[in-house]
Amino acid sequence: MQGRVLIVDDERAMCLALKGLLSKEGYQVETVTSGEEALKQIETGSFHVVITDLSMNGVGGMDVLEHARRVDPDLAVLMITAYGSEKIAVQAMKLGAVDYVPKPFDNDELRIVVRRVMETVLLRRDHRRLLEQVQGAFGFEQIVGQSPAMRRVFETIDKVADADVTVLIRGASGTGKELVANALHWRSPRRAKPLVKMNCAALSQELVESELFGHEKGAFTGAIARREGKFEAADGGTLFLDEVGDMPLETQAKLLRAIQEKEFERVGGNAPIRVDVRLLAATNQDLEAAVKAGRFREDLYYRLRVVELVIAPLAERREDIPLLIDHFLKDAAKRFGREVKPLTGEALRACLVHQWKGNVRELRSAVEQALLLAPGAEITAADLFGRPAPETQVASEPGTFREAKERIVEAFERDFLTQALRRHNGNITRAAEELGMHRQNLQQKMRELGITAE
Ligand SMILES: Nc1ncnc2c1ncn2[C@@H]1O[C@H](COP(=O)(O)OP(=O)(O)OP(=O)(O)O)[C@@H](O)[C@H]1O
Ligand SMILES: [Mg+2]
């Protein structure tokens, strides 16, 4: 068995005997003959198990144990105790020793104890590493939000992750659909099997089908070898169909059949292939409109939305913005090896009123690039948006209170109306409608402020 063992005993003969015994078992063994040296070795963090004598001059076994617990909680400490010192041995166990072996010991007994301890340590390390990887990459912990809208998302994920149902994840671009798909898979009993993702947008029918179902050699020009499709690759696991609204109509029929019969053929093949796949789909499209327009099959639509999970645009859950900023700042600081910089109050306020058309993705990149590029100790609105928040710009100029207030109101009006017009592609009637203004009033304001409908 692999694993590194540190032996600590002030009797050199004992060290050598133990080293001989355990090396034969396949461990890498180091020995030290004092507690002081043991502490230094433990600091290197390169051991899995420490076997230490309890009573040594100077730094004793208990000190070694205590140090090990503090430096590396995963490190297992095994005590070798003199005959008759059970009381102290028990105390050592209370302090976190994994076991104790009274002297004189039987070689076989020691071998067995060390093997058991080593197995546990290695397993625990592997397990922890895996968990960290999984949680780091996909965990629930990575989806941030406490708005009622996000709470509903979490609740739904909780309820349906382990049920084998198809989930349709809806939301505008950058709202976190893929993140939710990850969470659904990683919280399902299929987590140990593959999560296979496929983007259905911008692919020709032929390509989509060959991607989904695979193809046989010679199925079409360029099919020089048989290829396995995503359905097969996802067998036992989850298939995530992203941008499912963009799937060509003809392919939709084949997908429907694959879902219903749990069976399909490779392109150019006729042997049915059976798979066990859980389907997740995402779209930022108005599928109902697509159904009405005949661009999306109604039967497939109902098949996919057994459960529907809707993620609100960021502008409709602004209370999540400070949390997300904090999350992305810490995450980026860690990844880029930088210190976290706080946002100025002005920058935070600017974030709270910003449109966030690109939703969380836009927020994330704004925060990341600001953290990298901000020249000062704090992140300002200019670092985030390339310009100061309008209020700050005008409020910092000298003048009477009334003038300042007028300037702020004017700046606000200009920003607000420009954004609204942009949302409606310069359509004044529709912008006025959204703002609850009369069209004429909006036009009047635009003239006053010198805004043109772009
Ligand atoms: N609630 C959230 N908490 C933390 N990070 C989030 C959250 N929502 C989105 N993100 C991050 O924002 C980015 C965009 O998310 P994701 O790719 O899941 O969005 P999407 O809805 O699939 O977008 P698109 O429609 O463009 O494919 C990712 O970096 C993701 O990690
Ligand atoms: Mg996506």
Coordinates of C-alpha atoms and ligand atoms in Angstrom, one line a residue:
M1 CA 0.0 0.0 0.0
Q2 CA 1.1 3.5 -0.7
G3 CA 1.3 6.2 2.0
R4 CA 3.9 8.0 4.0
V5 CA 4.6 7.3 7.6
L6 CA 6.6 9.2 10.1
I7 CA 8.0 7.3 13.1
V8 CA 9.0 9.2 16.2
D9 CA 10.8 7.4 19.0
D10 CA 13.9 8.4 21.0
E11 CA 15.1 4.9 20.9
R12 CA 16.9 4.5 17.7
A13 CA 16.6 0.7 17.7
M14 CA 12.8 1.0 17.9
C15 CA 12.8 3.4 15.0
L16 CA 14.8 1.0 12.9
A17 CA 12.6 -1.9 13.8
L18 CA 9.4 -0.1 12.9
K19 CA 10.9 1.2 9.7
G20 CA 11.9 -2.3 8.6
L21 CA 8.5 -3.7 9.5
L22 CA 6.5 -1.0 7.7
S23 CA 8.7 -0.5 4.7
K24 CA 8.0 -4.1 3.9
E25 CA 4.4 -3.2 3.8
G26 CA 5.1 -0.8 1.0
Y27 CA 4.9 2.5 2.9
Q28 CA 7.5 5.2 2.6
V29 CA 8.9 5.6 6.1
E30 CA 10.9 8.3 7.7
T31 CA 12.2 8.2 11.2
V32 CA 13.1 10.9 13.8
T33 CA 14.4 10.4 17.2
S34 CA 13.0 13.5 19.0
G35 CA 9.8 15.3 19.4
E36 CA 11.5 18.5 18.2
E37 CA 12.4 17.0 14.9
A38 CA 8.9 15.5 14.6
L39 CA 7.3 18.9 14.8
K40 CA 9.5 20.1 11.9
Q41 CA 8.7 17.1 9.8
I42 CA 5.0 17.5 10.4
E43 CA 5.2 21.0 9.1
T44 CA 6.2 19.7 5.7
G45 CA 2.7 18.2 5.4
S46 CA 3.9 15.3 3.5
F47 CA 2.8 12.4 5.8
H48 CA -0.4 10.5 6.2
V49 CA 0.3 8.7 9.5
V50 CA 2.5 9.6 12.4
I51 CA 3.5 6.8 14.8
T52 CA 4.9 8.4 18.0
D53 CA 6.2 7.2 21.3
L54 CA 4.3 8.8 24.1
S55 CA 7.1 9.4 26.6
M56 CA 10.1 11.1 25.2
N57 CA 12.5 13.7 26.8
G58 CA 11.6 17.2 25.9
V59 CA 8.8 17.4 23.4
G60 CA 6.7 14.4 24.2
G61 CA 4.1 12.4 22.2
M62 CA 1.2 14.5 23.4
D63 CA 2.9 17.6 22.1
V64 CA 3.5 15.9 18.7
L65 CA -0.2 15.0 18.7
E66 CA -1.4 18.4 19.5
H67 CA 0.9 20.0 16.9
A68 CA -0.3 17.5 14.2
R69 CA -3.9 18.2 15.0
R70 CA -3.3 21.9 14.5
V71 CA -1.1 21.8 11.4
D72 CA -2.9 19.1 9.5
P73 CA -6.2 17.8 10.8
D74 CA -6.1 15.0 8.2
L75 CA -2.9 13.6 9.6
A76 CA -3.5 10.5 11.7
V77 CA -1.5 10.1 14.9
L78 CA -0.9 6.7 16.4
M79 CA 0.5 6.5 19.9
I80 CA 2.9 3.9 21.2
T81 CA 2.5 3.7 25.0
A82 CA 4.4 2.0 27.7
Y83 CA 2.7 -0.8 29.5
G84 CA 0.4 0.6 32.2
S85 CA -0.2 4.0 30.8
E86 CA -3.7 3.4 29.5
K87 CA -5.0 6.5 31.2
I88 CA -2.8 8.8 29.2
A89 CA -3.5 6.7 26.1
V90 CA -7.2 7.4 26.5
Q91 CA -6.5 11.0 27.0
A92 CA -4.5 11.0 23.8
M93 CA -7.5 9.5 22.0
K94 CA -9.7 12.3 23.4
L95 CA -7.2 14.8 21.9
G96 CA -7.6 13.2 18.5
A97 CA -5.1 10.3 18.3
V98 CA -6.6 7.6 16.1
D99 CA -5.5 4.7 18.2
Y100 CA -2.8 3.6 20.6
V101 CA -0.7 0.5 20.7
P102 CA 0.8 -0.6 24.1
K103 CA 4.4 -1.8 24.3
P104 CA 5.5 -4.4 23.8
F105 CA 3.4 -5.0 20.7
D106 CA 3.0 -7.8 18.3
N107 CA 4.3 -7.1 14.8
D108 CA 1.1 -8.4 13.2
E109 CA -1.1 -6.3 15.4
L110 CA 0.8 -3.2 14.5
R111 CA 0.7 -3.9 10.8
I112 CA -3.1 -4.3 11.0
V113 CA -3.6 -1.1 12.9
V114 CA -1.4 0.9 10.6
R115 CA -3.1 -0.5 7.5
R116 CA -6.5 0.3 8.8
V117 CA -5.5 3.8 9.8
M118 CA -3.8 4.4 6.5
E119 CA -6.8 3.2 4.5
T120 CA -9.1 5.6 6.4
V121 CA -6.7 8.5 5.9
L122 CA -6.3 7.9 2.2
L123 CA -10.0 7.4 1.6
R124 CA -10.8 10.5 3.6
R125 CA -8.3 12.6 1.6
D126 CA -9.7 11.3 -1.8
H127 CA -13.2 11.9 -0.7
R128 CA -12.5 15.4 0.5
R129 CA -10.6 16.2 -2.7
L130 CA -13.5 14.9 -4.8
L131 CA -16.1 16.8 -2.8
E132 CA -14.1 20.0 -3.1
Q133 CA -13.8 19.6 -6.8
V134 CA -17.4 18.9 -7.2
Q135 CA -18.6 21.6 -4.9
G136 CA -16.1 24.1 -6.2
A137 CA -17.2 23.5 -9.8
F138 CA -20.9 22.7 -9.5
G139 CA -22.1 22.9 -6.0
F140 CA -25.2 24.5 -4.8
E141 CA -22.9 26.7 -2.8
Q142 CA -21.9 28.4 -6.0
I143 CA -25.4 29.6 -6.8
V144 CA -25.8 32.8 -4.9
G145 CA -29.0 34.6 -4.2
Q146 CA -31.5 35.2 -1.5
S147 CA -34.3 37.1 -3.3
P148 CA -37.7 35.4 -3.2
A149 CA -37.2 34.5 -6.9
M150 CA -33.9 32.7 -6.3
R151 CA -35.3 31.1 -3.1
R152 CA -38.0 29.6 -5.3
V153 CA -35.4 28.3 -7.7
F154 CA -33.5 26.7 -4.8
E155 CA -36.6 25.1 -3.5
T156 CA -37.5 23.7 -6.9
I157 CA -34.0 22.3 -7.3
D158 CA -34.3 20.7 -3.9
K159 CA -37.6 19.1 -4.8
V160 CA -36.8 17.8 -8.3
A161 CA -33.1 17.1 -8.4
D162 CA -33.4 13.5 -7.3
A163 CA -36.6 12.8 -9.2
D164 CA -35.9 11.5 -12.6
V165 CA -38.0 14.2 -14.4
T166 CA -37.2 16.4 -17.3
V167 CA -36.7 20.0 -16.3
L168 CA -37.0 22.9 -18.6
I169 CA -34.8 25.8 -17.3
R170 CA -35.9 29.2 -18.6
G171 CA -34.3 32.6 -18.2
A172 CA -32.7 35.3 -20.2
S173 CA -29.1 35.1 -21.3
G174 CA -26.6 35.0 -18.4
T175 CA -29.1 34.4 -15.6
G176 CA -27.5 31.1 -14.5
K177 CA -29.3 28.4 -16.4
E178 CA -26.3 26.3 -16.9
L179 CA -25.4 26.6 -13.2
V180 CA -28.8 25.3 -12.3
A181 CA -28.5 22.4 -14.7
N182 CA -25.2 21.6 -13.0
A183 CA -26.8 21.7 -9.6
L184 CA -29.7 19.4 -10.7
H185 CA -27.2 16.8 -12.0
W186 CA -24.8 17.0 -9.0
R187 CA -27.7 16.7 -6.6
S188 CA -29.2 13.7 -8.4
P189 CA -28.4 10.0 -7.9
R190 CA -26.8 10.2 -11.3
R191 CA -24.0 12.4 -10.1
A192 CA -21.4 9.7 -10.5
K193 CA -22.3 9.3 -14.2
P194 CA -21.6 11.9 -16.9
L195 CA -23.3 15.2 -17.3
V196 CA -23.2 15.8 -21.0
K197 CA -23.9 19.2 -22.5
M198 CA -25.0 20.1 -25.9
N199 CA -25.7 23.5 -27.4
C200 CA -28.4 23.2 -30.1
A201 CA -28.0 26.7 -31.4
A202 CA -26.4 27.5 -34.8
L203 CA -26.1 23.9 -35.9
S204 CA -27.5 22.5 -39.1
Q205 CA -30.0 19.7 -38.8
E206 CA -27.5 17.1 -40.0
L207 CA -24.9 18.2 -37.4
V208 CA -27.4 18.4 -34.5
E209 CA -28.6 14.9 -35.2
S210 CA -25.2 13.5 -35.6
E211 CA -24.2 15.2 -32.3
L212 CA -27.3 13.9 -30.5
F213 CA -27.5 10.4 -31.8
G214 CA -24.1 9.8 -33.3
H215 CA -23.6 8.5 -36.8
E216 CA -22.4 5.4 -38.7
K217 CA -19.4 5.4 -40.9
G218 CA -20.4 6.8 -44.3
A219 CA -23.7 8.3 -43.1
F220 CA -22.9 11.5 -44.9
T221 CA -20.0 13.2 -46.5
G222 CA -17.3 13.6 -43.9
A223 CA -18.6 10.8 -41.7
I224 CA -15.3 8.9 -42.1
A225 CA -15.8 6.8 -38.9
R226 CA -18.6 5.7 -36.7
R227 CA -19.2 8.2 -33.9
E228 CA -21.0 8.0 -30.6
G229 CA -23.6 10.7 -29.9
K230 CA -24.3 12.7 -26.8
F231 CA -27.2 10.5 -25.9
E232 CA -24.9 7.5 -25.7
A233 CA -22.2 9.4 -23.9
A234 CA -24.8 10.4 -21.3
D235 CA -26.0 6.9 -20.7
G236 CA -26.8 6.5 -17.0
G237 CA -26.3 10.2 -16.5
T238 CA -27.8 13.5 -17.6
L239 CA -28.0 15.2 -21.0
F240 CA -28.3 18.9 -20.9
L241 CA -29.8 20.4 -24.1
D242 CA -28.9 24.1 -24.1
E243 CA -30.8 26.6 -26.4
V244 CA -33.3 23.8 -27.1
G245 CA -35.5 26.4 -28.7
D246 CA -33.1 26.6 -31.6
M247 CA -33.3 22.9 -32.5
P248 CA -34.5 22.3 -36.1
L249 CA -38.1 21.1 -36.4
E250 CA -37.2 17.8 -38.0
T251 CA -34.7 17.0 -35.2
Q252 CA -37.4 17.8 -32.7
A253 CA -39.5 14.9 -33.9
K254 CA -36.5 12.6 -33.5
L255 CA -35.7 13.9 -30.1
L256 CA -39.3 13.4 -29.0
R257 CA -39.2 9.8 -30.1
A258 CA -35.9 9.2 -28.3
I259 CA -37.4 10.6 -25.1
Q260 CA -40.6 8.7 -25.4
E261 CA -39.3 5.3 -26.5
K262 CA -35.9 5.8 -24.7
E263 CA -34.5 4.5 -28.0
F264 CA -33.0 6.0 -31.2
E265 CA -30.8 5.1 -34.1
R266 CA -27.5 6.6 -35.1
V267 CA -27.6 8.8 -38.2
G268 CA -27.2 6.3 -41.2
G269 CA -27.8 3.4 -38.9
N270 CA -30.9 1.2 -38.2
A271 CA -30.0 -0.7 -35.1
P272 CA -32.0 0.8 -32.2
I273 CA -29.9 1.9 -29.3
R274 CA -31.4 2.0 -25.9
V275 CA -30.1 4.4 -23.2
D276 CA -31.1 5.6 -19.8
V277 CA -30.7 9.3 -19.8
R278 CA -32.2 12.1 -17.7
L279 CA -32.9 15.1 -19.8
L280 CA -32.5 18.8 -18.8
A281 CA -33.2 21.6 -21.3
A282 CA -32.7 25.3 -21.3
T283 CA -33.8 28.1 -23.4
N284 CA -34.0 31.9 -23.3
Q285 CA -36.7 31.9 -26.0
D286 CA -40.4 32.5 -25.8
L287 CA -41.2 28.8 -26.5
E288 CA -44.9 29.4 -26.4
A289 CA -44.6 31.9 -29.2
A290 CA -42.4 29.5 -31.1
V291 CA -45.1 26.8 -30.7
K292 CA -47.7 29.2 -32.0
A293 CA -45.5 30.1 -34.9
G294 CA -45.0 26.5 -35.8
R295 CA -41.2 26.6 -35.0
F296 CA -41.4 24.4 -32.0
R297 CA -43.4 21.2 -31.7
E298 CA -46.1 21.4 -29.1
D299 CA -45.8 17.8 -28.0
L300 CA -42.1 18.2 -27.4
Y301 CA -42.8 21.4 -25.5
Y302 CA -45.0 19.6 -23.0
R303 CA -42.5 16.7 -22.8
L304 CA -39.7 19.0 -21.9
R305 CA -41.5 21.2 -19.4
V306 CA -42.6 18.5 -17.0
V307 CA -41.1 20.7 -14.5
E308 CA -40.3 24.3 -15.4
L309 CA -37.7 26.4 -13.6
V310 CA -37.8 30.1 -14.3
I311 CA -34.8 32.3 -13.4
A312 CA -35.7 35.9 -13.2
P313 CA -33.6 38.6 -14.9
L314 CA -31.2 40.3 -12.5
A315 CA -33.0 43.6 -12.7
E316 CA -36.0 41.9 -11.1
R317 CA -34.1 40.7 -8.1
R318 CA -31.8 43.5 -7.3
E319 CA -31.4 42.4 -3.7
D320 CA -29.1 39.7 -5.0
I321 CA -26.7 42.2 -6.5
P322 CA -24.6 42.9 -3.4
L323 CA -24.3 39.2 -2.6
L324 CA -23.3 38.4 -6.2
I325 CA -20.7 41.2 -6.1
D326 CA -19.2 39.9 -2.9
H327 CA -19.2 36.4 -4.3
F328 CA -17.5 37.3 -7.6
L329 CA -15.0 39.6 -5.9
K330 CA -13.8 36.8 -3.6
D331 CA -13.8 34.3 -6.3
A332 CA -11.9 36.5 -8.7
A333 CA -9.4 37.5 -6.0
K334 CA -8.7 33.9 -5.3
R335 CA -8.3 32.9 -9.0
F336 CA -6.2 35.9 -10.0
G337 CA -4.2 35.9 -6.8
R338 CA -5.3 39.4 -5.8
E339 CA -6.6 41.1 -2.7
V340 CA -10.3 41.7 -2.6
K341 CA -11.0 45.4 -3.2
P342 CA -14.3 46.9 -1.8
L343 CA -16.7 48.9 -3.9
T344 CA -17.2 52.5 -3.0
G345 CA -20.7 53.4 -2.0
E346 CA -21.2 55.2 -5.2
A347 CA -20.1 52.1 -7.2
L348 CA -22.5 49.9 -5.3
R349 CA -25.4 52.3 -5.9
A350 CA -24.6 52.5 -9.5
C351 CA -24.7 48.6 -9.6
L352 CA -28.1 48.7 -7.9
V353 CA -29.7 50.9 -10.5
H354 CA -27.8 49.5 -13.6
Q355 CA -29.9 47.7 -16.2
W356 CA -27.9 44.5 -16.3
K357 CA -29.1 43.4 -19.7
G358 CA -26.4 40.7 -19.7
N359 CA -27.7 39.7 -16.3
V360 CA -25.3 37.9 -13.9
R361 CA -22.8 37.2 -16.6
E362 CA -22.4 40.9 -17.2
L363 CA -22.1 41.6 -13.5
R364 CA -19.5 39.0 -13.1
S365 CA -17.3 40.3 -15.9
A366 CA -17.7 43.9 -14.7
V367 CA -16.6 42.9 -11.2
E368 CA -13.7 40.8 -12.5
Q369 CA -12.2 43.3 -14.8
A370 CA -12.7 46.1 -12.3
L371 CA -10.8 44.1 -9.7
L372 CA -8.0 43.5 -12.1
L373 CA -7.8 47.0 -13.5
A374 CA -9.0 49.4 -10.7
P375 CA -6.0 51.7 -10.0
G376 CA -7.1 52.7 -6.5
A377 CA -7.7 50.8 -3.3
E378 CA -11.4 50.7 -3.9
I379 CA -13.5 49.9 -7.0
T380 CA -15.4 53.0 -8.3
A381 CA -18.3 53.2 -10.7
A382 CA -15.9 54.3 -13.3
D383 CA -13.9 51.1 -12.9
L384 CA -17.1 49.2 -13.4
F385 CA -18.8 51.1 -16.1
G386 CA -16.2 53.2 -17.6
R387 CA -17.8 56.4 -16.3
P388 CA -18.7 57.7 -12.8
A389 CA -22.3 57.3 -11.6
P390 CA -24.3 60.4 -12.9
E391 CA -25.1 61.5 -9.4
T392 CA -21.5 61.7 -8.3
Q393 CA -20.4 63.5 -11.4
V394 CA -22.7 66.4 -10.8
A395 CA -22.9 66.4 -7.0
S396 CA -19.2 67.0 -6.7
E397 CA -19.3 70.2 -8.7
P398 CA -19.5 73.5 -6.6
G399 CA -22.6 75.7 -6.6
T400 CA -25.8 76.3 -4.6
F401 CA -27.9 73.4 -3.3
R402 CA -30.6 74.2 -5.8
E403 CA -28.3 74.2 -8.8
A404 CA -26.7 70.9 -7.7
K405 CA -30.1 69.3 -7.2
E406 CA -31.3 70.5 -10.6
R407 CA -28.2 69.1 -12.2
I408 CA -28.7 65.7 -10.5
V409 CA -32.3 65.5 -11.5
E410 CA -31.4 66.4 -15.0
A411 CA -28.6 63.8 -15.1
F412 CA -31.0 61.3 -13.7
E413 CA -33.7 62.1 -16.2
R414 CA -31.3 61.9 -19.1
D415 CA -29.9 58.6 -18.0
F416 CA -33.3 57.1 -17.2
L417 CA -35.0 58.2 -20.4
T418 CA -32.0 57.2 -22.6
Q419 CA -32.0 53.7 -21.1
A420 CA -35.8 53.4 -21.6
L421 CA -35.5 54.5 -25.2
R422 CA -32.7 52.1 -25.8
R423 CA -34.7 49.2 -24.4
H424 CA -37.4 50.0 -27.0
N425 CA -34.9 50.6 -29.8
G426 CA -35.7 54.2 -30.0
N427 CA -39.5 53.7 -30.2
I428 CA -40.9 56.7 -28.4
T429 CA -44.5 55.4 -28.1
R430 CA -43.5 52.2 -26.5
A431 CA -40.9 53.8 -24.2
A432 CA -43.6 56.3 -23.0
E433 CA -45.9 53.4 -22.4
E434 CA -43.4 51.6 -20.2
L435 CA -42.6 54.8 -18.3
G436 CA -46.3 55.6 -17.8
M437 CA -45.8 59.0 -19.6
H438 CA -47.7 60.6 -22.4
R439 CA -45.9 60.4 -25.6
Q440 CA -46.0 64.2 -26.0
N441 CA -44.5 64.7 -22.6
L442 CA -41.7 62.3 -23.3
Q443 CA -40.9 64.1 -26.6
Q444 CA -41.0 67.4 -24.8
K445 CA -38.5 66.1 -22.1
M446 CA -36.3 64.7 -24.8
R447 CA -36.1 68.1 -26.5
E448 CA -35.3 69.8 -23.2
L449 CA -32.6 67.4 -22.4
G450 CA -31.3 67.1 -26.0
I451 CA -31.9 63.4 -26.2
T452 CA -32.5 61.9 -29.6
A453 CA -34.1 58.5 -30.2
E454 CA -31.2 56.5 -31.6
Ligands
LIG1 N1 -26.9 32.9 -9.0 C1 -25.7 32.9 -9.4 N2 -24.7 32.8 -8.5 C2 -23.4 32.8 -8.9 N3 -23.0 32.9 -10.1 C3 -23.9 33.0 -11.1 C4 -25.3 33.0 -10.8 N4 -26.0 33.1 -11.9 C5 -25.1 33.1 -12.9 N5 -23.9 33.1 -12.4 C6 -22.6 33.1 -13.2 O1 -22.9 33.9 -14.4 C7 -22.4 33.4 -15.5 C8 -23.5 33.0 -16.5 O2 -24.2 31.9 -16.0 P1 -24.7 30.7 -17.0 O3 -23.7 30.4 -18.0 O4 -25.2 29.6 -16.1 O5 -26.0 31.5 -17.6 P2 -27.0 31.0 -18.8 O6 -28.3 31.4 -18.3 O7 -26.7 29.6 -19.1 O8 -26.6 32.0 -19.9 P3 -26.8 31.8 -21.6 O9 -28.2 31.9 -21.8 O10 -26.1 33.0 -22.1 O11 -26.2 30.5 -21.9 C9 -21.6 32.2 -15.1 O12 -20.3 32.6 -14.9 C10 -22.2 31.8 -13.8 O13 -21.3 31.2 -13.0
MG2 MG -26.0 28.8 -20.9

